[in-house]
Structure formats: structure tokens, C-alpha cells
């Protein structure tokens, strides 16, 4: 007996516009090094939550695929990942430190709305030592850059395996 899902006709997978890493491997490698440097000293779960939240805001399907899979493989709960897009209504799923990081992620990601508000920065500064805060800001900046590559070149989600790019 087949299920409705087995009989469903899915939309065709969209091919990427451009395989940018193949055409600019030096840029890709520099991004990988910056990303690896930014994540040093950051809690791995927090790092993935930040990556997921920025990718949700930026509509980067490739990065969402990658970072949700990496988060799950690292032991993050499905519930916390699902609730992340509605974190303000689901605050009780996260620590105060995680909430400060998520809020800072949103402020940095949507700079078109203005500057990072002092109260947002101050909340983050309260929970992170200065060196850790710099790395958090760097991690947020890097995922936003990755998102822009992913969205612009239409990188195809669905094929990533956890840890594939580690």
C-alpha cells in the first residue's frame, strides 16, 4: 500500500545559477577560514542557532538545510529548531544567553532597519565576554555572507550531509 506522500508529485529541483566555489576557490577558502576562526570558543549549539536564525531571515534554503542538519547531528532538539522562527513567543525554549545571541543575530542581519540598538548590544554584552562577543558578531557576519552567496547563486538544498563541510 502506498502513501499519499509517495504518490505526490513534487516540484522539480532548481539547479544552481552558478557554482561560485568552483569559479572562485580562493574566496570560498577564505570564507571557510573566517567561519572556522569565528566559531572558536563559541558554544556549538549557540553557533548553530545563530546560523539557522540568520538563514531563516535571509531565506537561504541551502544554509537552513545545512545548519539544521548539523544542529540535529550535534544533539539539538527538533523542538528548539522549529520554535526558532518564533523565538519571541517561545522564549522559554532558550537560555537568556541564547536569547541575547538570537536577538543580536536579528539586529545585525536586518541592518536595513537601522543600527544595532544599544539595548540589544548591551544584553549580548551582559552574557558574553568581550572576546566571545567579537566571535559571535563575526559568526553572525559570516553566516550573512554565506547566505548572500547561497541566495544569489541559488545553491540547492537537500543534499547536505551533517559535518560534510566541517
N, CA and C atoms as an extended XYZ file, in Angstrom:
498
Properties=species:S:1:pos:R:3:atomname:S:1:resname:S:1:resid:I:1 pbc="F F F"
N         0.848       -1.172        0.000 N   UNK     1
C         0.000        0.000        0.000 CA  UNK     1
C         0.897        1.239        0.000 C   UNK     1
N         0.635        2.172       -0.858 N   UNK     2
C         1.455        3.387       -0.932 CA  UNK     2
C         0.756        4.534       -0.205 C   UNK     2
N         1.570        5.444        0.269 N   UNK     3
C         1.032        6.604        0.983 CA  UNK     3
C         0.834        7.764        0.015 C   UNK     3
N         0.069        8.743        0.452 N   UNK     4
C        -0.156        9.934       -0.372 CA  UNK     4
C         1.168       10.630       -0.677 C   UNK     4
N         2.084       10.638        0.297 N   UNK     5
C         3.377       11.290        0.097 CA  UNK     5
C         4.184       10.577       -0.997 C   UNK     5
N         4.105        9.253       -1.032 N   UNK     6
C         4.825        8.501       -2.057 CA  UNK     6
C         4.272        8.805       -3.441 C   UNK     6
N         2.979        9.101       -3.534 N   UNK     7
C         2.351        9.379       -4.815 CA  UNK     7
C         2.357       10.861       -5.188 C   UNK     7
N         2.798       11.713       -4.276 N   UNK     8
C         2.808       13.151       -4.531 CA  UNK     8
C         3.829       13.488       -5.615 C   UNK     8
N         3.447       14.420       -6.424 N   UNK     9
C         4.355       14.881       -7.467 CA  UNK     9
C         4.975       16.193       -6.991 C   UNK     9
N         6.264       16.144       -6.655 N   UNK    10
C         6.964       17.308       -6.125 CA  UNK    10
C         7.439       18.197       -7.260 C   UNK    10
N         7.646       19.456       -6.928 N   UNK    11
C         8.194       20.404       -7.896 CA  UNK    11
C         9.600       19.962       -8.291 C   UNK    11
N        10.000       20.336       -9.456 N   UNK    12
C        11.347       19.995       -9.928 CA  UNK    12
C        12.385       20.756       -9.112 C   UNK    12
N        13.501       20.092       -8.866 N   UNK    13
C        14.600       20.740       -8.146 CA  UNK    13
C        15.229       21.789       -9.044 C   UNK    13
N        15.436       22.956       -8.471 N   UNK    14
C        16.032       24.051       -9.236 CA  UNK    14
C        17.550       23.919       -9.219 C   UNK    14
N        18.150       24.019      -10.360 N   UNK    15
C        19.606       23.942      -10.449 CA  UNK    15
C        20.212       25.275       -9.999 C   UNK    15
N        21.408       25.239       -9.421 N   UNK    16
C        22.049       26.489       -9.020 CA  UNK    16
C        22.329       27.363      -10.248 C   UNK    16
N        22.319       28.670      -10.026 N   UNK    17
C        22.658       29.599      -11.108 CA  UNK    17
C        24.136       29.513      -11.460 C   UNK    17
N        24.932       29.309      -10.422 N   UNK    18
C        26.379       29.402      -10.570 CA  UNK    18
C        27.024       28.608       -9.448 C   UNK    18
N        28.032       27.841       -9.764 N   UNK    19
C        28.784       27.116       -8.738 CA  UNK    19
C        29.982       27.993       -8.354 C   UNK    19
N        29.694       28.959       -7.486 N   UNK    20
C        30.651       30.014       -7.202 CA  UNK    20
C        31.950       29.500       -6.604 C   UNK    20
N        31.905       28.484       -5.764 N   UNK    21
C        33.117       27.978       -5.114 CA  UNK    21
C        34.099       27.390       -6.131 C   UNK    21
N        33.570       26.854       -7.216 N   UNK    22
C        34.439       26.307       -8.270 CA  UNK    22
C        35.122       27.408       -9.062 C   UNK    22
N        34.457       28.550       -9.206 N   UNK    23
C        34.995       29.645      -10.013 CA  UNK    23
C        35.856       30.612       -9.210 C   UNK    23
N        35.699       30.594       -7.887 N   UNK    24
C        36.499       31.463       -7.021 CA  UNK    24
C        36.905       30.676       -5.771 C   UNK    24
N        37.703       29.616       -5.947 N   UNK    25
C        38.055       28.773       -4.801 CA  UNK    25
C        38.806       29.534       -3.712 C   UNK    25
N        39.551       30.552       -4.084 N   UNK    26
C        40.259       31.334       -3.075 CA  UNK    26
C        39.287       32.102       -2.180 C   UNK    26
N        38.210       32.609       -2.746 N   UNK    27
C        37.184       33.304       -1.964 CA  UNK    27
C        36.489       32.301       -1.049 C   UNK    27
N        36.130       31.151       -1.589 N   UNK    28
C        35.480       30.104       -0.807 CA  UNK    28
C        36.361       29.678        0.369 C   UNK    28
N        37.638       29.437        0.096 N   UNK    29
C        38.558       29.005        1.152 CA  UNK    29
C        38.733       30.094        2.211 C   UNK    29
N        38.755       31.350        1.789 N   UNK    30
C        38.856       32.454        2.752 CA  UNK    30
C        37.611       32.506        3.637 C   UNK    30
N        36.443       32.264        3.063 N   UNK    31
C        35.201       32.234        3.838 CA  UNK    31
C        35.233       31.089        4.848 C   UNK    31
N        35.704       29.935        4.427 N   UNK    32
C        35.790       28.772        5.320 CA  UNK    32
C        36.726       29.082        6.488 C   UNK    32
N        37.868       29.711        6.202 N   UNK    33
C        38.821       30.051        7.269 CA  UNK    33
C        38.218       31.075        8.234 C   UNK    33
N        37.534       32.076        7.698 N   UNK    34
C        36.898       33.089        8.544 CA  UNK    34
C        35.828       32.448        9.416 C   UNK    34
N        35.041       31.575        8.830 N   UNK    35
C        33.989       30.878        9.565 CA  UNK    35
C        34.587       30.038       10.695 C   UNK    35
N        35.637       29.283       10.393 N   UNK    36
C        36.288       28.433       11.398 CA  UNK    36
C        36.881       29.274       12.523 C   UNK    36
N        37.436       30.398       12.186 N   UNK    37
C        38.011       31.282       13.192 CA  UNK    37
C        36.934       31.893       14.075 C   UNK    37
N        35.829       32.302       13.472 N   UNK    38
C        34.734       32.931       14.222 CA  UNK    38
C        34.114       31.968       15.227 C   UNK    38
N        34.023       30.707       14.883 N   UNK    39
C        33.317       29.753       15.753 CA  UNK    39
C        34.145       29.270       16.938 C   UNK    39
N        35.447       29.536       16.931 N   UNK    40
C        36.314       29.101       18.032 CA  UNK    40
C        35.847       29.733       19.338 C   UNK    40
N        35.622       28.904       20.331 N   UNK    41
C        35.239       29.410       21.636 CA  UNK    41
C        33.750       29.644       21.810 C   UNK    41
N        32.966       29.496       20.743 N   UNK    42
C        31.520       29.645       20.863 CA  UNK    42
C        30.895       28.288       21.131 C   UNK    42
N        29.864       28.274       21.931 N   UNK    43
C        29.123       27.054       22.192 CA  UNK    43
C        28.565       26.534       20.864 C   UNK    43
N        28.809       25.266       20.516 N   UNK    44
C        28.361       24.735       19.228 CA  UNK    44
C        26.846       24.840       18.999 C   UNK    44
N        26.043       24.617       20.031 N   UNK    45
C        24.588       24.725       19.871 CA  UNK    45
C        24.193       26.167       19.589 C   UNK    45
N        24.774       27.092       20.317 N   UNK    46
C        24.501       28.512       20.107 CA  UNK    46
C        24.909       28.930       18.699 C   UNK    46
N        26.064       28.474       18.278 N   UNK    47
C        26.585       28.774       16.941 CA  UNK    47
C        25.595       28.326       15.868 C   UNK    47
N        25.052       27.121       15.998 N   UNK    48
C        24.099       26.625       15.005 CA  UNK    48
C        22.770       27.382       15.070 C   UNK    48
N        22.312       27.725       16.270 N   UNK    49
C        21.070       28.505       16.384 CA  UNK    49
C        21.202       29.847       15.671 C   UNK    49
N        22.343       30.497       15.841 N   UNK    50
C        22.606       31.774       15.178 CA  UNK    50
C        22.605       31.589       13.657 C   UNK    50
N        23.262       30.544       13.192 N   UNK    51
C        23.322       30.270       11.750 CA  UNK    51
C        21.917       30.012       11.190 C   UNK    51
N        21.131       29.241       11.922 N   UNK    52
C        19.774       28.933       11.471 CA  UNK    52
C        18.922       30.191       11.451 C   UNK    52
N        18.989       30.995       12.513 N   UNK    53
C        18.122       32.177       12.584 CA  UNK    53
C        18.453       33.173       11.477 C   UNK    53
N        19.709       33.456       11.235 N   UNK    54
C        20.079       34.366       10.155 CA  UNK    54
C        19.619       33.812        8.812 C   UNK    54
N        19.771       32.517        8.622 N   UNK    55
C        19.373       31.888        7.358 CA  UNK    55
C        17.863       31.925        7.168 C   UNK    55
N        17.102       31.831        8.252 N   UNK    56
C        15.645       31.979        8.149 CA  UNK    56
C        15.297       33.381        7.675 C   UNK    56
N        15.900       34.371        8.286 N   UNK    57
C        15.626       35.767        7.933 CA  UNK    57
C        16.004       36.048        6.477 C   UNK    57
N        17.136       35.502        6.051 N   UNK    58
C        17.645       35.741        4.702 CA  UNK    58
C        17.068       34.797        3.645 C   UNK    58
N        16.212       33.871        4.063 N   UNK    59
C        15.574       32.915        3.142 CA  UNK    59
C        16.590       32.082        2.381 C   UNK    59
N        17.659       31.675        3.072 N   UNK    60
C        18.684       30.856        2.423 CA  UNK    60
C        18.388       29.380        2.696 C   UNK    60
N        17.739       28.749        1.755 N   UNK    61
C        17.328       27.348        1.909 CA  UNK    61
C        18.530       26.418        2.051 C   UNK    61
N        19.590       26.675        1.310 N   UNK    62
C        20.777       25.822        1.383 CA  UNK    62
C        21.368       25.854        2.793 C   UNK    62
N        21.524       27.051        3.345 N   UNK    63
C        22.105       27.182        4.687 CA  UNK    63
C        21.167       26.640        5.759 C   UNK    63
N        19.860       26.784        5.566 N   UNK    64
C        18.905       26.189        6.502 CA  UNK    64
C        19.043       24.676        6.506 C   UNK    64
N        19.143       24.097        5.338 N   UNK    65
C        19.326       22.653        5.211 CA  UNK    65
C        20.592       22.224        5.952 C   UNK    65
N        21.688       22.919        5.695 N   UNK    66
C        22.971       22.568        6.288 CA  UNK    66
C        22.946       22.715        7.811 C   UNK    66
N        22.540       23.852        8.289 N   UNK    67
C        22.686       24.125        9.722 CA  UNK    67
C        21.639       23.433       10.581 C   UNK    67
N        20.468       23.163       10.040 N   UNK    68
C        19.517       22.367       10.828 CA  UNK    68
C        20.021       20.929       10.940 C   UNK    68
N        20.580       20.394        9.870 N   UNK    69
C        21.129       19.031        9.914 CA  UNK    69
C        22.323       18.955       10.859 C   UNK    69
N        23.211       19.963       10.802 N   UNK    70
C        24.362       19.976       11.708 CA  UNK    70
C        23.908       20.114       13.161 C   UNK    70
N        22.901       20.946       13.399 N   UNK    71
C        22.388       21.132       14.761 CA  UNK    71
C        21.780       19.839       15.290 C   UNK    71
N        20.992       19.178       14.476 N   UNK    72
C        20.390       17.906       14.887 CA  UNK    72
C        21.465       16.858       15.156 C   UNK    72
N        22.465       16.796       14.299 N   UNK    73
C        23.554       15.823       14.470 CA  UNK    73
C        24.350       16.112       15.740 C   UNK    73
N        24.378       17.387       16.152 N   UNK    74
C        25.107       17.776       17.363 CA  UNK    74
C        24.256       17.622       18.619 C   UNK    74
N        23.004       17.145       18.449 N   UNK    75
C        22.162       16.894       19.599 CA  UNK    75
C        21.107       17.953       19.884 C   UNK    75
N        21.009       18.960       19.042 N   UNK    76
C        19.973       19.982       19.236 CA  UNK    76
C        18.609       19.349       19.048 C   UNK    76
N        17.610       19.853       19.767 N   UNK    77
C        16.274       19.269       19.670 CA  UNK    77
C        15.508       19.843       18.475 C   UNK    77
N        14.669       19.008       17.905 N   UNK    78
C        13.796       19.439       16.813 CA  UNK    78
C        12.927       20.592       17.299 C   UNK    78
N        12.433       20.469       18.514 N   UNK    79
C        11.530       21.476       19.069 CA  UNK    79
C        12.172       22.868       19.093 C   UNK    79
N        13.417       22.964       19.549 N   UNK    80
C        14.084       24.270       19.616 CA  UNK    80
C        14.365       24.817       18.214 C   UNK    80
N        14.678       23.944       17.280 N   UNK    81
C        14.911       24.399       15.907 CA  UNK    81
C        13.606       24.904       15.300 C   UNK    81
N        12.530       24.168       15.482 N   UNK    82
C        11.229       24.557       14.943 CA  UNK    82
C        10.763       25.880       15.544 C   UNK    82
N        10.958       26.054       16.831 N   UNK    83
C        10.480       27.261       17.513 CA  UNK    83
C        11.333       28.494       17.236 C   UNK    83
N        12.497       28.314       16.658 N   UNK    84
C        13.432       29.420       16.461 CA  UNK    84
C        12.854       30.557       15.624 C   UNK    84
N        12.043       30.247       14.638 N   UNK    85
C        11.471       31.316       13.812 CA  UNK    85
C        10.457       32.148       14.589 C   UNK    85
N         9.993       31.632       15.710 N   UNK    86
C         9.047       32.351       16.570 CA  UNK    86
C         9.623       32.477       17.981 C   UNK    86
N        10.901       32.741       18.075 N   UNK    87
C        11.606       32.745       19.362 CA  UNK    87
C        11.026       33.739       20.362 C   UNK    87
N        10.500       34.841       19.880 N   UNK    88
C         9.967       35.845       20.816 CA  UNK    88
C         8.751       35.303       21.578 C   UNK    88
N         7.985       34.446       20.930 N   UNK    89
C         6.833       33.826       21.574 CA  UNK    89
C         7.209       32.516       22.260 C   UNK    89
N         8.426       32.058       22.006 N   UNK    90
C         8.887       30.768       22.531 CA  UNK    90
C        10.145       30.938       23.376 C   UNK    90
N        10.248       32.045       24.068 N   UNK    91
C        11.456       32.376       24.829 CA  UNK    91
C        11.842       31.273       25.819 C   UNK    91
N        10.864       30.589       26.367 N   UNK    92
C        11.131       29.588       27.392 CA  UNK    92
C        11.887       28.357       26.868 C   UNK    92
N        12.089       28.268       25.570 N   UNK    93
C        12.868       27.165       24.997 CA  UNK    93
C        14.375       27.443       25.044 C   UNK    93
N        14.748       28.694       25.332 N   UNK    94
C        16.141       29.137       25.206 CA  UNK    94
C        16.644       29.766       26.497 C   UNK    94
N        17.960       29.723       26.663 N   UNK    95
C        18.571       30.395       27.810 CA  UNK    95
C        18.610       31.898       27.534 C   UNK    95
N        18.818       32.675       28.580 N   UNK    96
C        18.932       34.127       28.407 CA  UNK    96
C        20.117       34.476       27.495 C   UNK    96
N        21.198       33.716       27.606 N   UNK    97
C        22.368       33.940       26.753 CA  UNK    97
C        22.020       33.657       25.289 C   UNK    97
N        21.316       32.554       25.040 N   UNK    98
C        20.900       32.231       23.672 CA  UNK    98
C        19.950       33.292       23.125 C   UNK    98
N        19.034       33.754       23.962 N   UNK    99
C        18.101       34.804       23.526 CA  UNK    99
C        18.848       36.085       23.148 C   UNK    99
N        19.850       36.440       23.933 N   UNK   100
C        20.644       37.631       23.616 CA  UNK   100
C        21.361       37.451       22.275 C   UNK   100
N        21.874       36.259       22.024 N   UNK   101
C        22.566       35.978       20.756 CA  UNK   101
C        21.587       35.988       19.579 C   UNK   101
N        20.424       35.422       19.768 N   UNK   102
C        19.411       35.385       18.701 CA  UNK   102
C        18.951       36.803       18.377 C   UNK   102
N        18.714       37.590       19.415 N   UNK   103
C        18.284       38.980       19.212 CA  UNK   103
C        19.377       39.783       18.503 C   UNK   103
N        20.626       39.579       18.884 N   UNK   104
C        21.734       40.255       18.216 CA  UNK   104
C        21.835       39.803       16.762 C   UNK   104
N        21.609       38.522       16.525 N   UNK   105
C        21.620       37.996       15.152 CA  UNK   105
C        20.600       38.726       14.298 C   UNK   105
N        19.408       38.893       14.810 N   UNK   106
C        18.366       39.599       14.051 CA  UNK   106
C        18.767       41.043       13.785 C   UNK   106
N        19.297       41.717       14.799 N   UNK   107
C        19.665       43.125       14.637 CA  UNK   107
C        20.769       43.299       13.598 C   UNK   107
N        21.766       42.426       13.628 N   UNK   108
C        22.862       42.520       12.661 CA  UNK   108
C        22.380       42.123       11.262 C   UNK   108
N        21.520       41.129       11.180 N   UNK   109
C        21.047       40.619        9.891 CA  UNK   109
C        20.149       41.614        9.171 C   UNK   109
N        19.361       42.362        9.891 N   UNK   110
C        18.432       43.320        9.268 CA  UNK   110
C        18.899       44.759        9.480 C   UNK   110
N        20.152       45.007        9.193 N   UNK   111
C        20.703       46.353        9.346 CA  UNK   111
C        19.973       47.399        8.508 C   UNK   111
N        19.254       46.967        7.495 N   UNK   112
C        18.494       47.924        6.691 CA  UNK   112
C        17.431       48.627        7.521 C   UNK   112
N        17.073       48.053        8.675 N   UNK   113
C        16.112       48.686        9.577 CA  UNK   113
C        16.770       49.770       10.428 C   UNK   113
N        18.070       49.917       10.354 N   UNK   114
C        18.796       50.904       11.152 CA  UNK   114
C        19.990       50.270       11.817 C   UNK   114
N        20.469       50.899       12.863 N   UNK   115
C        21.634       50.412       13.579 CA  UNK   115
C        21.248       49.302       14.553 C   UNK   115
N        22.264       48.613       15.065 N   UNK   116
C        22.023       47.635       16.126 CA  UNK   116
C        21.676       48.461       17.374 C   UNK   116
N        20.472       48.298       17.908 N   UNK   117
C        20.066       49.097       19.070 CA  UNK   117
C        20.973       48.853       20.285 C   UNK   117
N        21.204       49.922       21.048 N   UNK   118
C        22.054       49.819       22.233 CA  UNK   118
C        21.565       48.745       23.194 C   UNK   118
N        20.257       48.658       23.387 N   UNK   119
C        19.733       47.686       24.357 CA  UNK   119
C        19.985       46.246       23.902 C   UNK   119
N        19.959       46.017       22.615 N   UNK   120
C        20.241       44.675       22.081 CA  UNK   120
C        21.716       44.345       22.288 C   UNK   120
N        22.574       45.285       21.934 N   UNK   121
C        24.010       45.091       22.122 CA  UNK   121
C        24.338       44.900       23.601 C   UNK   121
N        23.752       45.733       24.456 N   UNK   122
C        24.021       45.666       25.895 CA  UNK   122
C        23.592       44.328       26.492 C   UNK   122
N        22.457       43.792       26.038 N   UNK   123
C        22.015       42.475       26.523 CA  UNK   123
C        23.022       41.401       26.137 C   UNK   123
N        23.504       41.465       24.917 N   UNK   124
C        24.509       40.490       24.477 CA  UNK   124
C        25.803       40.667       25.267 C   UNK   124
N        26.219       41.909       25.463 N   UNK   125
C        27.464       42.182       26.194 CA  UNK   125
C        27.380       41.702       27.645 C   UNK   125
N        26.184       41.649       28.185 N   UNK   126
C        25.982       41.174       29.550 CA  UNK   126
C        26.223       39.661       29.654 C   UNK   126
N        25.972       38.938       28.578 N   UNK   127
C        26.063       37.471       28.600 CA  UNK   127
C        27.342       36.910       27.991 C   UNK   127
N        28.081       37.746       27.261 N   UNK   128
C        29.281       37.269       26.574 CA  UNK   128
C        30.483       38.114       26.981 C   UNK   128
N        31.591       37.450       27.270 N   UNK   129
C        32.842       38.181       27.493 CA  UNK   129
C        33.218       38.849       26.171 C   UNK   129
N        34.022       39.888       26.224 N   UNK   130
C        34.316       40.673       25.022 CA  UNK   130
C        34.867       39.835       23.870 C   UNK   130
N        35.822       38.954       24.144 N   UNK   131
C        36.396       38.128       23.066 CA  UNK   131
C        35.334       37.209       22.467 C   UNK   131
N        34.476       36.656       23.324 N   UNK   132
C        33.405       35.782       22.852 CA  UNK   132
C        32.376       36.584       22.053 C   UNK   132
N        32.099       37.808       22.480 N   UNK   133
C        31.155       38.673       21.773 CA  UNK   133
C        31.671       39.017       20.380 C   UNK   133
N        32.953       39.274       20.282 N   UNK   134
C        33.548       39.560       18.968 CA  UNK   134
C        33.389       38.350       18.051 C   UNK   134
N        33.608       37.161       18.579 N   UNK   135
C        33.456       35.942       17.770 CA  UNK   135
C        32.001       35.713       17.383 C   UNK   135
N        31.074       36.022       18.286 N   UNK   136
C        29.656       35.922       17.965 CA  UNK   136
C        29.297       36.884       16.842 C   UNK   136
N        29.738       38.116       16.939 N   UNK   137
C        29.485       39.102       15.879 CA  UNK   137
C        30.098       38.622       14.565 C   UNK   137
N        31.293       38.060       14.635 N   UNK   138
C        31.936       37.525       13.428 CA  UNK   138
C        31.134       36.366       12.850 C   UNK   138
N        30.653       35.464       13.707 N   UNK   139
C        29.857       34.320       13.234 CA  UNK   139
C        28.573       34.797       12.554 C   UNK   139
N        27.937       35.801       13.131 N   UNK   140
C        26.716       36.361       12.534 CA  UNK   140
C        27.037       37.006       11.196 C   UNK   140
N        28.130       37.728       11.147 N   UNK   141
C        28.546       38.385        9.899 CA  UNK   141
C        28.857       37.347        8.823 C   UNK   141
N        29.554       36.287        9.197 N   UNK   142
C        29.931       35.246        8.230 CA  UNK   142
C        28.696       34.526        7.690 C   UNK   142
N        27.736       34.162        8.550 N   UNK   143
C        26.558       33.453        8.032 CA  UNK   143
C        25.765       34.358        7.109 C   UNK   143
N        25.746       35.644        7.387 N   UNK   144
C        25.067       36.561        6.480 CA  UNK   144
C        25.764       36.599        5.116 C   UNK   144
N        27.079       36.537        5.114 N   UNK   145
C        27.815       36.481        3.836 CA  UNK   145
C        27.530       35.162        3.114 C   UNK   145
N        27.584       34.031        3.859 N   UNK   146
C        27.256       32.736        3.256 CA  UNK   146
C        25.846       32.770        2.667 C   UNK   146
N        24.895       33.338        3.413 N   UNK   147
C        23.513       33.423        2.932 CA  UNK   147
C        23.438       34.186        1.626 C   UNK   147
N        24.195       35.239        1.512 N   UNK   148
C        24.152       36.041        0.287 CA  UNK   148
C        24.714       35.268       -0.910 C   UNK   148
N        25.763       34.491       -0.683 N   UNK   149
C        26.263       33.617       -1.749 CA  UNK   149
C        25.200       32.579       -2.103 C   UNK   149
N        24.623       31.959       -1.079 N   UNK   150
C        23.642       30.895       -1.302 CA  UNK   150
C        22.402       31.365       -2.033 C   UNK   150
N        21.854       32.493       -1.599 N   UNK   151
C        20.625       33.011       -2.206 CA  UNK   151
C        20.894       33.531       -3.624 C   UNK   151
N        21.976       34.262       -3.788 N   UNK   152
C        22.279       34.851       -5.096 CA  UNK   152
C        22.570       33.797       -6.154 C   UNK   152
N        23.297       32.755       -5.762 N   UNK   153
C        23.657       31.715       -6.738 CA  UNK   153
C        22.673       30.553       -6.739 C   UNK   153
N        21.644       30.647       -5.904 N   UNK   154
C        20.599       29.619       -5.775 CA  UNK   154
C        21.179       28.236       -5.502 C   UNK   154
N        22.002       28.179       -4.465 N   UNK   155
C        22.550       26.875       -4.064 CA  UNK   155
C        21.388       25.963       -3.691 C   UNK   155
N        21.443       24.738       -4.125 N   UNK   156
C        20.331       23.801       -3.977 CA  UNK   156
C        20.360       23.084       -2.634 C   UNK   156
N        19.288       23.210       -1.839 N   UNK   157
C        19.220       22.500       -0.567 CA  UNK   157
C        18.825       21.036       -0.756 C   UNK   157
N        19.061       20.252        0.285 N   UNK   158
C        18.572       18.879        0.307 CA  UNK   158
C        19.624       17.810        0.153 C   UNK   158
N        20.832       18.191       -0.210 N   UNK   159
C        21.867       17.191       -0.477 CA  UNK   159
C        22.973       17.175        0.570 C   UNK   159
N        22.930       18.116        1.493 N   UNK   160
C        23.975       18.228        2.510 CA  UNK   160
C        23.870       17.087        3.529 C   UNK   160
N        25.022       16.574        3.944 N   UNK   161
C        25.113       15.574        5.000 CA  UNK   161
C        25.792       16.224        6.204 C   UNK   161
N        25.320       15.981        7.414 N   UNK   162
C        25.905       16.614        8.594 CA  UNK   162
C        27.413       16.454        8.648 C   UNK   162
N        28.093       17.557        8.905 N   UNK   163
C        29.553       17.554        9.007 CA  UNK   163
C        30.281       17.544        7.682 C   UNK   163
N        29.563       17.572        6.601 N   UNK   164
C        30.160       17.468        5.264 CA  UNK   164
C        31.212       18.547        5.015 C   UNK   164
N        30.986       19.757        5.519 N   UNK   165
C        31.911       20.850        5.264 CA  UNK   165
C        32.730       21.201        6.498 C   UNK   165
N        32.752       20.306        7.466 N   UNK   166
C        33.479       20.600        8.715 CA  UNK   166
C        34.974       20.447        8.529 C   UNK   166
